[in-house]
GROMACS .gro file of C-alpha atoms in nm:
model
  259
    1MET     CA    1  -5.036   2.618  -8.305
    2THR     CA    2  -5.203   2.681  -8.642
    3ALA     CA    3  -5.003   2.904  -8.878
    4THR     CA    4  -5.158   3.248  -8.931
    5VAL     CA    5  -5.043   3.241  -9.293
    6GLU     CA    6  -5.036   2.930  -9.510
    7CYS     CA    7  -4.840   2.913  -9.836
    8LEU     CA    8  -4.919   2.670 -10.116
    9ALA     CA    9  -4.734   2.634 -10.445
   10ASP     CA   10  -4.899   2.514 -10.765
   11GLY     CA   11  -4.625   2.515 -11.024
   12SER     CA   12  -4.524   2.876 -11.085
   13VAL     CA   13  -4.823   3.016 -10.888
   14PHE     CA   14  -4.758   3.090 -10.520
   15SER     CA   15  -5.073   3.129 -10.308
   16VAL     CA   16  -5.057   3.298  -9.969
   17TYR     CA   17  -5.360   3.228  -9.747
   18LEU     CA   18  -5.449   3.446  -9.450
   19ASN     CA   19  -5.534   3.175  -9.200
   20ARG     CA   20  -5.727   3.308  -8.900
   21PRO     CA   21  -6.078   3.213  -9.017
   22ASP     CA   22  -6.226   3.230  -8.667
   23LYS     CA   23  -6.120   3.599  -8.657
   24LEU     CA   24  -6.223   3.669  -9.018
   25ASN     CA   25  -5.849   3.678  -9.090
   26ALA     CA   26  -5.798   3.992  -8.884
   27ILE     CA   27  -5.436   4.100  -8.909
   28SER     CA   28  -5.226   4.036  -8.598
   29SER     CA   29  -4.860   4.110  -8.538
   30GLY     CA   30  -4.787   3.740  -8.583
   31MET     CA   31  -4.969   3.739  -8.915
   32LEU     CA   32  -4.760   4.036  -9.032
   33ASP     CA   33  -4.441   3.846  -8.950
   34ALA     CA   34  -4.568   3.540  -9.135
   35LEU     CA   35  -4.680   3.751  -9.432
   36GLU     CA   36  -4.336   3.911  -9.452
   37ALA     CA   37  -4.178   3.564  -9.455
   38ALA     CA   38  -4.418   3.461  -9.732
   39VAL     CA   39  -4.319   3.763  -9.941
   40ASP     CA   40  -3.955   3.664  -9.902
   41GLU     CA   41  -4.036   3.308 -10.007
   42ALA     CA   42  -4.228   3.437 -10.309
   43ARG     CA   43  -3.910   3.598 -10.443
   44ALA     CA   44  -3.787   3.255 -10.554
   45GLU     CA   45  -3.733   3.245 -10.930
   46LYS     CA   46  -3.964   2.944 -10.973
   47TYR     CA   47  -4.268   3.152 -10.874
   48ARG     CA   48  -4.407   3.387 -11.135
   49VAL     CA   49  -4.738   3.498 -10.985
   50VAL     CA   50  -4.842   3.552 -10.622
   51VAL     CA   51  -5.205   3.530 -10.506
   52ILE     CA   52  -5.318   3.661 -10.166
   53ARG     CA   53  -5.629   3.480 -10.042
   54GLY     CA   54  -5.825   3.430  -9.721
   55ARG     CA   55  -5.940   3.114  -9.547
   56GLY     CA   56  -6.297   3.082  -9.422
   57ARG     CA   57  -6.579   3.332  -9.468
   58ALA     CA   58  -6.377   3.645  -9.544
   59PHE     CA   59  -6.067   3.777  -9.711
   60CYS     CA   60  -5.975   4.002  -9.419
   61ALA     CA   61  -6.180   4.210  -9.176
   62GLY     CA   62  -5.893   4.447  -9.094
   63GLY     CA   63  -5.652   4.472  -8.806
   64ASP     CA   64  -5.704   4.267  -8.490
   65LEU     CA   65  -5.730   4.553  -8.241
   66GLY     CA   66  -5.709   4.318  -7.946
   67SER     CA   67  -5.386   4.146  -8.046
   68ASN     CA   68  -5.130   4.424  -8.053
   69GLY     CA   69  -5.010   4.371  -7.698
   70HIS     CA   70  -5.036   4.737  -7.604
   71GLY     CA   71  -5.356   4.768  -7.409
   72GLY     CA   72  -5.600   4.567  -7.618
   73ALA     CA   73  -5.887   4.697  -7.827
   74SER     CA   74  -5.937   5.017  -7.626
   75ALA     CA   75  -5.587   5.132  -7.716
   76GLY     CA   76  -5.634   5.077  -8.087
   77PRO     CA   77  -5.352   4.969  -8.317
   78SER     CA   78  -5.010   5.037  -8.167
   79ALA     CA   79  -4.751   5.251  -8.339
   80SER     CA   80  -4.533   4.946  -8.393
   81MET     CA   81  -4.826   4.757  -8.551
   82LEU     CA   82  -4.888   5.042  -8.795
   83GLU     CA   83  -4.519   5.067  -8.880
   84ARG     CA   84  -4.493   4.692  -8.939
   85SER     CA   85  -4.805   4.696  -9.157
   86ASN     CA   86  -4.654   4.970  -9.371
   87GLU     CA   87  -4.326   4.781  -9.405
   88VAL     CA   88  -4.485   4.450  -9.499
   89PHE     CA   89  -4.741   4.599  -9.740
   90ALA     CA   90  -4.467   4.804  -9.908
   91ALA     CA   91  -4.254   4.490  -9.952
   92LEU     CA   92  -4.551   4.321 -10.116
   93GLU     CA   93  -4.616   4.621 -10.339
   94VAL     CA   94  -4.262   4.632 -10.481
   95LEU     CA   95  -4.225   4.256 -10.528
   96PRO     CA   96  -4.097   4.228 -10.888
   97LYS     CA   97  -4.374   3.993 -10.999
   98PRO     CA   98  -4.753   4.018 -11.031
   99VAL     CA   99  -4.951   3.999 -10.707
  100ILE     CA  100  -5.325   3.929 -10.716
  101ALA     CA  101  -5.559   3.996 -10.424
  102ALA     CA  102  -5.849   3.747 -10.442
  103LEU     CA  103  -6.134   3.886 -10.231
  104HIS     CA  104  -6.435   3.698 -10.102
  105GLY     CA  105  -6.668   3.765  -9.812
  106THR     CA  106  -6.554   4.088  -9.649
  107ALA     CA  107  -6.244   4.295  -9.726
  108CYS     CA  108  -6.237   4.606  -9.517
  109ALA     CA  109  -6.012   4.845  -9.323
  110GLY     CA  110  -5.666   4.686  -9.300
  111GLY     CA  111  -5.785   4.408  -9.529
  112LEU     CA  112  -5.862   4.663  -9.797
  113GLU     CA  113  -5.524   4.827  -9.738
  114LEU     CA  114  -5.358   4.490  -9.790
  115ALA     CA  115  -5.550   4.439 -10.116
  116LEU     CA  116  -5.448   4.786 -10.235
  117SER     CA  117  -5.083   4.681 -10.201
  118CYS     CA  118  -5.139   4.419 -10.471
  119ASP     CA  119  -5.122   4.476 -10.846
  120LEU     CA  120  -5.462   4.330 -10.930
  121ILE     CA  121  -5.777   4.305 -10.721
  122VAL     CA  122  -6.036   4.046 -10.820
  123ALA     CA  123  -6.347   3.963 -10.621
  124ALA     CA  124  -6.627   3.714 -10.588
  125ASN     CA  125  -6.962   3.859 -10.688
  126SER     CA  126  -7.089   3.848 -10.328
  127ALA     CA  127  -6.781   4.016 -10.179
  128LYS     CA  128  -6.820   4.337  -9.981
  129LEU     CA  129  -6.547   4.601  -9.969
  130GLY     CA  130  -6.501   4.915  -9.766
  131ASP     CA  131  -6.271   5.122  -9.551
  132MET     CA  132  -6.468   5.142  -9.222
  133HIS     CA  133  -6.193   5.313  -9.016
  134ALA     CA  134  -6.419   5.616  -8.965
  135ASN     CA  135  -6.679   5.398  -8.792
  136PHE     CA  136  -6.439   5.355  -8.499
  137GLY     CA  137  -6.273   5.697  -8.500
  138LEU     CA  138  -5.957   5.558  -8.663
  139LEU     CA  139  -5.743   5.655  -8.959
  140PRO     CA  140  -5.619   5.416  -9.230
  141GLY     CA  141  -5.263   5.377  -9.105
  142ALA     CA  142  -5.123   5.125  -9.354
  143GLY     CA  143  -5.122   5.337  -9.668
  144GLY     CA  144  -5.495   5.326  -9.738
  145THR     CA  145  -5.551   5.699  -9.785
  146TYR     CA  146  -5.269   5.719 -10.038
  147ARG     CA  147  -5.324   5.398 -10.233
  148LEU     CA  148  -5.704   5.423 -10.242
  149SER     CA  149  -5.689   5.781 -10.370
  150ARG     CA  150  -5.434   5.687 -10.634
  151ARG     CA  151  -5.643   5.392 -10.748
  152ILE     CA  152  -5.993   5.541 -10.771
  153GLY     CA  153  -5.936   5.915 -10.736
  154PRO     CA  154  -5.964   6.142 -10.430
  155ALA     CA  155  -6.339   6.207 -10.458
  156LYS     CA  156  -6.447   5.842 -10.462
  157ALA     CA  157  -6.182   5.752 -10.203
  158LYS     CA  158  -6.318   6.017  -9.967
  159TYR     CA  159  -6.670   5.880 -10.010
  160LEU     CA  160  -6.556   5.531  -9.912
  161MET     CA  161  -6.353   5.660  -9.617
  162PHE     CA  162  -6.601   5.917  -9.486
  163THR     CA  163  -6.908   5.689  -9.496
  164GLY     CA  164  -6.738   5.378  -9.358
  165GLU     CA  165  -6.981   5.168  -9.560
  166LEU     CA  166  -6.937   4.834  -9.733
  167PHE     CA  167  -6.995   4.820 -10.108
  168GLY     CA  168  -7.061   4.536 -10.349
  169ALA     CA  169  -6.792   4.400 -10.578
  170ALA     CA  170  -6.975   4.504 -10.897
  171GLU     CA  171  -7.007   4.865 -10.778
  172MET     CA  172  -6.640   4.872 -10.682
  173ALA     CA  173  -6.550   4.736 -11.025
  174GLN     CA  174  -6.732   5.030 -11.181
  175ALA     CA  175  -6.536   5.261 -10.952
  176GLY     CA  176  -6.207   5.107 -11.063
  177LEU     CA  177  -6.119   4.950 -10.730
  178VAL     CA  178  -6.185   4.591 -10.844
  179ASP     CA  179  -6.036   4.473 -11.173
  180GLN     CA  180  -6.255   4.166 -11.228
  181VAL     CA  181  -6.564   4.015 -11.065
  182TYR     CA  182  -6.622   3.639 -11.085
  183PRO     CA  183  -6.933   3.433 -10.998
  184ASP     CA  184  -6.912   3.288 -10.648
  185ALA     CA  185  -6.938   2.929 -10.771
  186ASP     CA  186  -6.644   2.973 -11.008
  187PHE     CA  187  -6.436   3.212 -10.800
  188ASP     CA  188  -6.143   2.992 -10.700
  189ALA     CA  189  -6.119   2.832 -11.044
  190SER     CA  190  -6.135   3.171 -11.214
  191VAL     CA  191  -5.860   3.312 -10.992
  192ASP     CA  192  -5.643   3.007 -11.061
  193ALA     CA  193  -5.699   3.043 -11.435
  194LEU     CA  194  -5.605   3.412 -11.426
  195ALA     CA  195  -5.289   3.340 -11.227
  196ARG     CA  196  -5.183   3.062 -11.464
  197ARG     CA  197  -5.251   3.282 -11.767
  198ILE     CA  198  -5.025   3.557 -11.633
  199ALA     CA  199  -4.764   3.303 -11.520
  200GLY     CA  200  -4.732   3.194 -11.883
  201LYS     CA  201  -4.602   3.537 -11.984
  202SER     CA  202  -4.238   3.646 -11.974
  203PRO     CA  203  -4.150   3.710 -11.608
  204LEU     CA  204  -3.879   3.950 -11.721
  205GLY     CA  205  -4.123   4.145 -11.935
  206ILE     CA  206  -4.396   4.148 -11.669
  207ALA     CA  207  -4.150   4.274 -11.406
  208GLN     CA  208  -4.051   4.560 -11.635
  209MET     CA  209  -4.417   4.643 -11.708
  210LYS     CA  210  -4.490   4.657 -11.335
  211HIS     CA  211  -4.193   4.884 -11.271
  212LEU     CA  212  -4.277   5.116 -11.561
  213ALA     CA  213  -4.645   5.138 -11.466
  214VAL     CA  214  -4.557   5.246 -11.112
  215GLU     CA  215  -4.291   5.483 -11.241
  216ALA     CA  216  -4.542   5.641 -11.480
  217SER     CA  217  -4.743   5.778 -11.188
  218THR     CA  218  -4.445   5.974 -11.053
  219LEU     CA  219  -4.230   6.079 -11.350
  220PRO     CA  220  -4.298   6.378 -11.576
  221ARG     CA  221  -4.428   6.281 -11.920
  222GLU     CA  222  -4.103   6.310 -12.113
  223GLU     CA  223  -3.902   6.124 -11.850
  224GLY     CA  224  -4.162   5.849 -11.831
  225LEU     CA  225  -4.167   5.802 -12.208
  226ALA     CA  226  -3.788   5.799 -12.223
  227SER     CA  227  -3.769   5.541 -11.945
  228ALA     CA  228  -4.024   5.320 -12.122
  229LEU     CA  229  -3.831   5.340 -12.448
  230GLU     CA  230  -3.503   5.259 -12.277
  231ALA     CA  231  -3.659   4.954 -12.110
  232ALA     CA  232  -3.810   4.834 -12.439
  233LEU     CA  233  -3.476   4.865 -12.622
  234ARG     CA  234  -3.297   4.682 -12.341
  235TYR     CA  235  -3.558   4.404 -12.338
  236ARG     CA  236  -3.494   4.338 -12.709
  237HIS     CA  237  -3.165   4.174 -12.609
  238SER     CA  238  -3.327   3.925 -12.369
  239ALA     CA  239  -3.380   3.554 -12.427
  240ASP     CA  240  -3.751   3.596 -12.355
  241TYR     CA  241  -3.783   3.850 -12.637
  242ALA     CA  242  -3.620   3.611 -12.883
  243GLU     CA  243  -3.832   3.319 -12.759
  244GLY     CA  244  -4.152   3.517 -12.806
  245LEU     CA  245  -4.067   3.594 -13.168
  246ARG     CA  246  -3.967   3.231 -13.236
  247ALA     CA  247  -4.291   3.105 -13.086
  248PHE     CA  248  -4.492   3.348 -13.298
  249ALA     CA  249  -4.313   3.237 -13.616
  250GLU     CA  250  -4.353   2.870 -13.528
  251LYS     CA  251  -4.718   2.912 -13.424
  252ARG     CA  252  -4.670   2.763 -13.078
  253ALA     CA  253  -4.695   2.875 -12.718
  254PRO     CA  254  -4.375   3.044 -12.595
  255ARG     CA  255  -4.163   2.891 -12.321
  256PHE     CA  256  -4.024   3.185 -12.128
  257GLU     CA  257  -3.732   3.143 -11.888
  258GLY     CA  258  -3.719   3.491 -11.738
  259ARG     CA  259  -3.386   3.599 -11.879
   0.00000   0.00000   0.00000
């Protein structure tokens, strides 16, 4: 049986491919289990950047409503499927290293919710993004209402959710949903270059930046500033901090070890 998720390592970059191309990578319960295992594997110290990708013509067309084992498509996503989606997406979101969602083709419904669990969202120029739950009388059950609103604001999020339409990557970049749009012909190479560029940074510093950025959205101003200062002072004692200064003085690329 073909694996629903395929993991490939390229040095310090760990790529996780959704691998149900005949189903436009619709998310099944088996895929969620495999994705959770991939997240666990990505915790290995040798990996510094994680990229979520899709095989075939699409990134992910949402949840596979006919695969939940509780009555098929007419029953909609089961409670257990929604709970598992939330657990797995949350584990991806808090992974202490950068996670990039690389979108091509279609990314909608549960596929969009998966992308929203990542730190960065990049897309091919021809990619189409949307929520689409409203088209079938469903609610985004894997954190979409929360994460989409936090990312692009409640007004724009409501427009995407209420209309159920698909939007182009360039328009979604203007809305703040997509961080970078790449030409279709150069998409894979551009994603690889971005991942390698980030992987060359201090993994210790990047992990702290990720934590502080998330914390900033929940802490009051004074607490957030104090937390950022405390982290910066603590980081000054790390080997990566010292290596960065040495590399600057010696006019060479730093060689960070993550400690």
